[in-house]
PDB file of C-alpha atoms in Angstrom:
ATOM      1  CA  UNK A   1     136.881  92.897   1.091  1.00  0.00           C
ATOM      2  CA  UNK A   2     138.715  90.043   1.080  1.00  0.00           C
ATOM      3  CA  UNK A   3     140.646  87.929  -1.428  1.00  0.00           C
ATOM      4  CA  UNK A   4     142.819  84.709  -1.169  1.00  0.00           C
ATOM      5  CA  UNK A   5     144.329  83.444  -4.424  1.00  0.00           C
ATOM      6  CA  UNK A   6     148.088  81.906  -5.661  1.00  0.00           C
ATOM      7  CA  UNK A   7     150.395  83.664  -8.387  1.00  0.00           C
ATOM      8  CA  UNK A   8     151.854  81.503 -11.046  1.00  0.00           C
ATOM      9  CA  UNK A   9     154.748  81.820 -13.007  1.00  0.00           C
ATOM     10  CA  UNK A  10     152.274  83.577 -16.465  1.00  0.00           C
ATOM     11  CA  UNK A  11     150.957  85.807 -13.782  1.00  0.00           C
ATOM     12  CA  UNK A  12     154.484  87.212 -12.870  1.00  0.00           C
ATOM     13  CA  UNK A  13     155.760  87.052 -16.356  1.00  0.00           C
ATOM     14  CA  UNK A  14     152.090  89.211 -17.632  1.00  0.00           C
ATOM     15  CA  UNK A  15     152.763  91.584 -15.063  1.00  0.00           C
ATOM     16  CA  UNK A  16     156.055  92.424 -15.780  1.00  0.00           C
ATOM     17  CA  UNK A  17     155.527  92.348 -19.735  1.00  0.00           C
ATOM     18  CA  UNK A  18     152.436  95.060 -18.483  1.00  0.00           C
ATOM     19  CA  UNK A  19     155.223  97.070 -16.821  1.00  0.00           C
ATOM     20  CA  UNK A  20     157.547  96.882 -19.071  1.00  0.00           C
ATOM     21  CA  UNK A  21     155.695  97.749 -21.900  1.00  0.00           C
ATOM     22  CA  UNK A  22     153.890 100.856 -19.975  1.00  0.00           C
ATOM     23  CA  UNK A  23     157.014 102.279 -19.521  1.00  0.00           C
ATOM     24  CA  UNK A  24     157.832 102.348 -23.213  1.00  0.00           C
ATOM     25  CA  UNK A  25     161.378 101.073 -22.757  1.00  0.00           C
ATOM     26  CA  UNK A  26     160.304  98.275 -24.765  1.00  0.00           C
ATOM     27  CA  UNK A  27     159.463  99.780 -27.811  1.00  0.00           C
ATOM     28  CA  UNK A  28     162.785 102.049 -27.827  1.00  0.00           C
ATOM     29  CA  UNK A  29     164.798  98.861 -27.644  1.00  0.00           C
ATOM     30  CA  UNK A  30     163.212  97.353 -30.202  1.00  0.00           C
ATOM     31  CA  UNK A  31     163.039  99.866 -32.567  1.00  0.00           C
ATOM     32  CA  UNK A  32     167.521 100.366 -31.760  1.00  0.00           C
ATOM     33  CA  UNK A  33     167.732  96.746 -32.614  1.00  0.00           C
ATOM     34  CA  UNK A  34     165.340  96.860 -35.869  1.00  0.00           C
ATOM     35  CA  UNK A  35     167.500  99.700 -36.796  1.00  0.00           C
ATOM     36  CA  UNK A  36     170.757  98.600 -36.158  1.00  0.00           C
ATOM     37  CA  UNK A  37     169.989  95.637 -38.213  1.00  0.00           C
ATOM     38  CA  UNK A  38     168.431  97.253 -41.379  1.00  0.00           C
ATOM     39  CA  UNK A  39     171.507  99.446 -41.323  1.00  0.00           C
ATOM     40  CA  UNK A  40     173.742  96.384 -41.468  1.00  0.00           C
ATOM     41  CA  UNK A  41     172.002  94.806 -43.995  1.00  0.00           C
ATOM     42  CA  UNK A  42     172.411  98.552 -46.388  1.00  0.00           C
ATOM     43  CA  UNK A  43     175.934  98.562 -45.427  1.00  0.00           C
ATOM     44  CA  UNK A  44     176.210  94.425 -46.834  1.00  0.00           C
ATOM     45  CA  UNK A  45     174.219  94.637 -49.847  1.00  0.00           C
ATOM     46  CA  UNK A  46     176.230  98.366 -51.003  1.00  0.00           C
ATOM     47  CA  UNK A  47     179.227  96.582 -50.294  1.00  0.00           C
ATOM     48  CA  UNK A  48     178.340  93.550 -52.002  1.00  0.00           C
ATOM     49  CA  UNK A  49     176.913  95.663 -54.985  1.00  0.00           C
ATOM     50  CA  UNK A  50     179.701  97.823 -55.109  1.00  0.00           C
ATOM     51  CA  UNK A  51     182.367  94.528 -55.559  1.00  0.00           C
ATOM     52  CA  UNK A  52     180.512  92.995 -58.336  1.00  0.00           C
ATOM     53  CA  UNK A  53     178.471  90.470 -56.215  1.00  0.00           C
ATOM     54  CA  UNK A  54     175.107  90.689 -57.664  1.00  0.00           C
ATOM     55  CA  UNK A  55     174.098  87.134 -56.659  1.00  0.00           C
ATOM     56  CA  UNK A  56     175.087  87.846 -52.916  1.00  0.00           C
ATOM     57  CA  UNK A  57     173.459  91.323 -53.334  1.00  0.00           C
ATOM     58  CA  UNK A  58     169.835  89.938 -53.863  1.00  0.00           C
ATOM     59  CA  UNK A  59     170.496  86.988 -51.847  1.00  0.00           C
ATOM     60  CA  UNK A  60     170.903  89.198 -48.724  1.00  0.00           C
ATOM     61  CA  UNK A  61     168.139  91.815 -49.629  1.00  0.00           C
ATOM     62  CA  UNK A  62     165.428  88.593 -49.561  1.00  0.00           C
ATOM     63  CA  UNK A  63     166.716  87.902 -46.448  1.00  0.00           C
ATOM     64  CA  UNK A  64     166.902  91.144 -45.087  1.00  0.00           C
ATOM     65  CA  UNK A  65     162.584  91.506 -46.138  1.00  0.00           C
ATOM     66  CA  UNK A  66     161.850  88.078 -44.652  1.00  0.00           C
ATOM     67  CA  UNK A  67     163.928  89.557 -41.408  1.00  0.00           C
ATOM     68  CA  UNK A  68     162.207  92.471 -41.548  1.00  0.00           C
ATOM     69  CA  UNK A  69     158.313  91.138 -41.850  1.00  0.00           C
ATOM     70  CA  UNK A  70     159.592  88.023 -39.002  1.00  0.00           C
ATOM     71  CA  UNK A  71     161.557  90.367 -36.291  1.00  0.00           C
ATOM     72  CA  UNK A  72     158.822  92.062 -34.612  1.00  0.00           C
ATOM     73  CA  UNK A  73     157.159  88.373 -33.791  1.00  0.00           C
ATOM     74  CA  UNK A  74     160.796  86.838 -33.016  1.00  0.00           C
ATOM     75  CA  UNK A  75     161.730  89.725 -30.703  1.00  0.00           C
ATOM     76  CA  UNK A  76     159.266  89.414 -28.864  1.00  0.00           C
ATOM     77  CA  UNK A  77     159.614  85.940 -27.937  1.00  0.00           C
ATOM     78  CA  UNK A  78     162.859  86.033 -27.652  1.00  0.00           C
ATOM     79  CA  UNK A  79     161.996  88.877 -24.932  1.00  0.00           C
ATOM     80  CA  UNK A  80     159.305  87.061 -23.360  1.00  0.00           C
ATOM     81  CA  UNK A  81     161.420  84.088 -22.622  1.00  0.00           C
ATOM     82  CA  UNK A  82     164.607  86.136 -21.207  1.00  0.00           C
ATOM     83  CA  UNK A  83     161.806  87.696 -18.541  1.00  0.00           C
ATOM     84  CA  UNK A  84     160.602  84.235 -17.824  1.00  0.00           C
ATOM     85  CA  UNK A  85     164.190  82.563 -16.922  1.00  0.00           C
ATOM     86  CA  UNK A  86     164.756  86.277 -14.879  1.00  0.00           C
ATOM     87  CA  UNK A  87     161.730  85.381 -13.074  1.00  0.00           C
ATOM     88  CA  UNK A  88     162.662  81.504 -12.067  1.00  0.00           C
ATOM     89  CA  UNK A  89     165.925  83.351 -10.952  1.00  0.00           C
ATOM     90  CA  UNK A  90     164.845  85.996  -8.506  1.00  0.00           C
ATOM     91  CA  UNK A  91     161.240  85.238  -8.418  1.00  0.00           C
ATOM     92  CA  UNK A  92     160.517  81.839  -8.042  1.00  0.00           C
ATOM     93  CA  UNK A  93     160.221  81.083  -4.689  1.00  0.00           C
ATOM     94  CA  UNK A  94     156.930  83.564  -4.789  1.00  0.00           C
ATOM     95  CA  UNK A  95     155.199  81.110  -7.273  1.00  0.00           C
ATOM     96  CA  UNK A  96     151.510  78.915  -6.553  1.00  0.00           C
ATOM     97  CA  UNK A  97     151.770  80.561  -2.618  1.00  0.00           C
ATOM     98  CA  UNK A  98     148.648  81.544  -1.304  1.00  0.00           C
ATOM     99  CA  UNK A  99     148.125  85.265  -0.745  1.00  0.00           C
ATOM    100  CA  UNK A 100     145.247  86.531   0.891  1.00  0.00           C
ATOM    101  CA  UNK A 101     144.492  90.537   0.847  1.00  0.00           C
ATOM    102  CA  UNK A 102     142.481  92.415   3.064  1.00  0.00           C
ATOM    103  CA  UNK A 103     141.199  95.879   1.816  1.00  0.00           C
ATOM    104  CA  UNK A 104     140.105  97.554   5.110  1.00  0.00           C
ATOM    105  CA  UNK A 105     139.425 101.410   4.888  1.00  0.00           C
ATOM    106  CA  UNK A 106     142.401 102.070   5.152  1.00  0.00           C
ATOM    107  CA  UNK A 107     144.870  99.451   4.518  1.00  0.00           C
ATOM    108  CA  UNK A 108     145.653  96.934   2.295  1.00  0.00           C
ATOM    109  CA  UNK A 109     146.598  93.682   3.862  1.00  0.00           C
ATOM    110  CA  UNK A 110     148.602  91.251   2.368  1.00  0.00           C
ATOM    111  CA  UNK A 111     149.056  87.481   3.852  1.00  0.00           C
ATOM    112  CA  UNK A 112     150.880  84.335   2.654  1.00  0.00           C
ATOM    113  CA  UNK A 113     152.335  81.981   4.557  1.00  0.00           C
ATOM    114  CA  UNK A 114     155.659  83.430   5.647  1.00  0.00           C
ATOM    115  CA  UNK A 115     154.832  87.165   4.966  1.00  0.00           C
ATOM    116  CA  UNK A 116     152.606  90.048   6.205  1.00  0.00           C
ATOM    117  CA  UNK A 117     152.499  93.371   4.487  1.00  0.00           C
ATOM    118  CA  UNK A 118     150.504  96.680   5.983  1.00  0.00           C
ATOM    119  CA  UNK A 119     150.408  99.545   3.215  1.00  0.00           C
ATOM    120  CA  UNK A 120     148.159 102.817   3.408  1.00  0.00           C
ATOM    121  CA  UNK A 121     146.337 102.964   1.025  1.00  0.00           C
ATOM    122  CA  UNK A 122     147.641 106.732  -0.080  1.00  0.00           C
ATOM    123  CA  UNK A 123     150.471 105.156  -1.075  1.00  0.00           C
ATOM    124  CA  UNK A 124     149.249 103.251  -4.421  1.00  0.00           C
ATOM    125  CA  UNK A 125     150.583 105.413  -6.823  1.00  0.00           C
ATOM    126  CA  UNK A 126     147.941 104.027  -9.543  1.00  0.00           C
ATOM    127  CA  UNK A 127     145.162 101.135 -10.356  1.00  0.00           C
ATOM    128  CA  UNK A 128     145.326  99.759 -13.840  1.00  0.00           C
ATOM    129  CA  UNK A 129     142.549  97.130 -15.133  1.00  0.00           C
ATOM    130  CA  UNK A 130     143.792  95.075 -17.742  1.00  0.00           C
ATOM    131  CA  UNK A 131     142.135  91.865 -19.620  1.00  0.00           C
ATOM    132  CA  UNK A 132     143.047  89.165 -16.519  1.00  0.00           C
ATOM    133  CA  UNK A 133     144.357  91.457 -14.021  1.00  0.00           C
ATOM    134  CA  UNK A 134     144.307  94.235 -11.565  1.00  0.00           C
ATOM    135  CA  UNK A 135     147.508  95.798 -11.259  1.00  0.00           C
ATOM    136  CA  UNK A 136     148.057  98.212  -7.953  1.00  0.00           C
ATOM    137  CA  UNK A 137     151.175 100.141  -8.735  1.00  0.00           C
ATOM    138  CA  UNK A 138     152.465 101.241  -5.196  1.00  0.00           C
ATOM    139  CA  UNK A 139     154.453 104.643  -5.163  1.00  0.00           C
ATOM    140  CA  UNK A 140     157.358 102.953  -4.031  1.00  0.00           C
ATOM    141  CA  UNK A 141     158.338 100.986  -7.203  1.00  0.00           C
ATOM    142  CA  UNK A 142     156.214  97.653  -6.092  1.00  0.00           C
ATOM    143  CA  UNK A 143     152.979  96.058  -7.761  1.00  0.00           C
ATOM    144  CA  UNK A 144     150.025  94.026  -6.814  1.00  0.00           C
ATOM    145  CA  UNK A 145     148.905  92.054  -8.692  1.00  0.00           C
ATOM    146  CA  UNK A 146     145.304  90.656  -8.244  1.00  0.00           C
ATOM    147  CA  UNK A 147     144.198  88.160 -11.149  1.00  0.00           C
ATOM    148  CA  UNK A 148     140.455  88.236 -12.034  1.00  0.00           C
ATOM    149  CA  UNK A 149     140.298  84.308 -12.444  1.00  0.00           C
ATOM    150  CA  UNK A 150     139.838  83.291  -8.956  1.00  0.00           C
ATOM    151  CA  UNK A 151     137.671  86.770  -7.761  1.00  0.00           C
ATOM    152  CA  UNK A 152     133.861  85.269  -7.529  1.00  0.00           C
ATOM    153  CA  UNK A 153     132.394  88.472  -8.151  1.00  0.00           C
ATOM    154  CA  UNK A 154     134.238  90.698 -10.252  1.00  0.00           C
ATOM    155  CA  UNK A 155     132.099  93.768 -10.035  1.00  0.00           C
ATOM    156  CA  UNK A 156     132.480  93.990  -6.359  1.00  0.00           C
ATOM    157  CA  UNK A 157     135.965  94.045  -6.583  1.00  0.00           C
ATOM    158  CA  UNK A 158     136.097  96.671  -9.456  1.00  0.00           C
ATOM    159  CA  UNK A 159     133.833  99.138  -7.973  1.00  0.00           C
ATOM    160  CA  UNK A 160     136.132  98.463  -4.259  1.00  0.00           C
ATOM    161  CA  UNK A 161     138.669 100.069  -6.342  1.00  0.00           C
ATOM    162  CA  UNK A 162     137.092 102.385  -8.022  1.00  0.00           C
ATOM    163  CA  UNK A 163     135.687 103.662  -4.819  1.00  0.00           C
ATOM    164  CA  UNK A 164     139.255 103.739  -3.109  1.00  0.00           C
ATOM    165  CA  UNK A 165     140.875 105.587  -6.364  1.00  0.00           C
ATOM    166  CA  UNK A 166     138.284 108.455  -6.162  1.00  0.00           C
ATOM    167  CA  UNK A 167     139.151 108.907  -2.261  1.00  0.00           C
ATOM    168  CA  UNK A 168     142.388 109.455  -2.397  1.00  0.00           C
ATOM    169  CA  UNK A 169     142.651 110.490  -5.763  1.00  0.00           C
ATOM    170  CA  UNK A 170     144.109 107.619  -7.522  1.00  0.00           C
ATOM    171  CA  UNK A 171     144.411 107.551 -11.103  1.00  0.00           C
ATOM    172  CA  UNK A 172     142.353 104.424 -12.167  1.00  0.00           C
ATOM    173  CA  UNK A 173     143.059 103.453 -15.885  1.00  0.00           C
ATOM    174  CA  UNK A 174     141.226 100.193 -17.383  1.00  0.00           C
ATOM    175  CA  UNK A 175     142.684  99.166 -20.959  1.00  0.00           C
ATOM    176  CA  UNK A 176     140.647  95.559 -20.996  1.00  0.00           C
ATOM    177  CA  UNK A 177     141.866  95.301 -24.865  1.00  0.00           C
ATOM    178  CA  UNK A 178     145.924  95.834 -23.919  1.00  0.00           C
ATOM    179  CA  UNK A 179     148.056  92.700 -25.373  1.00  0.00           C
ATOM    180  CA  UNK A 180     151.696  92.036 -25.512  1.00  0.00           C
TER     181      UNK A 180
END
C-alpha cells in the first residue's frame, strides 16, 4: 500500500498533544500547578483573615473560584501554544513536505524529498487510531504519523494495519472519541 500526503504544523502539534497526554505527564503537571495554586490562595486568604482584612479576604476567595472553574481551560492553552512555538523551533523545517510511505510485507518505506527511511516492521512498538490520525509508535522513541484526510479509502488502510498488528503482534488500540 501506498500513501503520499504533507504534515502541517496542527498535525505535528495533535500528535505530540496525543503523546503527551498518553503518557500521563500531562495530567501530573497540571494537577502540581492546580495545587500549588489553591494552596497559595489558603495561605493568602488565612493570612488576610487572620490580620483583620475581611474585604481582601473575600476579595481573593472570588478570585480564587473564578481561577479555579477558568484554569483547567487556560492551562491548556497556555500548553498548547508553548508545544506549538517548540515545534516552529525544532520542527519546522518538516512542515507541508511531501511524504510518501510504502508498506511492503515487510517494511515500511518512508520518502520525501531529501529523506529515505527503511524500518522493519517488528519494530513498531504500537498502532493507535485516533479521530484524524494513525499514529505508528516505533520502539525506538519515534512516531508516524499518517492523517486520515488525504487516505482515499480509509478502510483499506485500517484493515493494512490491522493485518500487520496481528502478525507481529502489535498492540493496535483505536480511541476515535480521544480529545485534548
Amino acid at each position: 500500500m501506498t500513501l503520499t500526503y504533507s504534515l502541517s504544523e496542527d498535525d505535528f502539534l495533535n500528535s505530540q498533544i496525543f503523546i503527551i497526554k498518553s503518557k500521563g505527564t500531562f495530567q501530573k503537571f497540571r494537577q502540581i500547578s492546580m495545587i500549588t495554586i489553591t494552596v497559595l490562595y489558603i495561605i493568602t486568604v488565612s493570612f488576610s483573615f487572620y490580620f483583620k482584612k475581611d474585604f481582601f479576604g473575600y476579595t481573593m476567595i472570588i478570585i480564587g473560584l473564578i481561577t479555579l472553574i477558568a484554569f483547567p481551560t487556560y492551562y491548556k492553552q497556555s500548553y498548547k501554544e508553548r508545544l506549538r512555538t517548540q515545534l516552529r523551533d525544532y520542527v519546522s523545517n518538516k512542515f507541508d513536505i511531501e511524504f510518501t510511505i510504502v508498506l511492503t510485507e515487510d517494511y515500511l518505506r518512508s520518502f520525501s524529498e531529501d529523506c529515505e527511511t527503511k524500518i522493519k516492521l517488528q519494530q513498531i512498538g504500537e498502532i493507535v487510531e485516533v479521530g484524524e490520525y494513525f499514529y505508528l509508535k516505533l520502539k525506538i522513541g519515534d512516531t508516524f504519523i499518517i492523517p486520515k484526510n488525504p487516505v482515499e479509502n480509509i478502510q483499506d488502510l485500517q484493515s493494512e494495519l490491522k493485518q500487520i498488528a496481528q502478525r507481529f503482534e502489535i498492540g493496535y488500540t483505536t480511541d476515535l472519541n480521544w480529545k485534548w
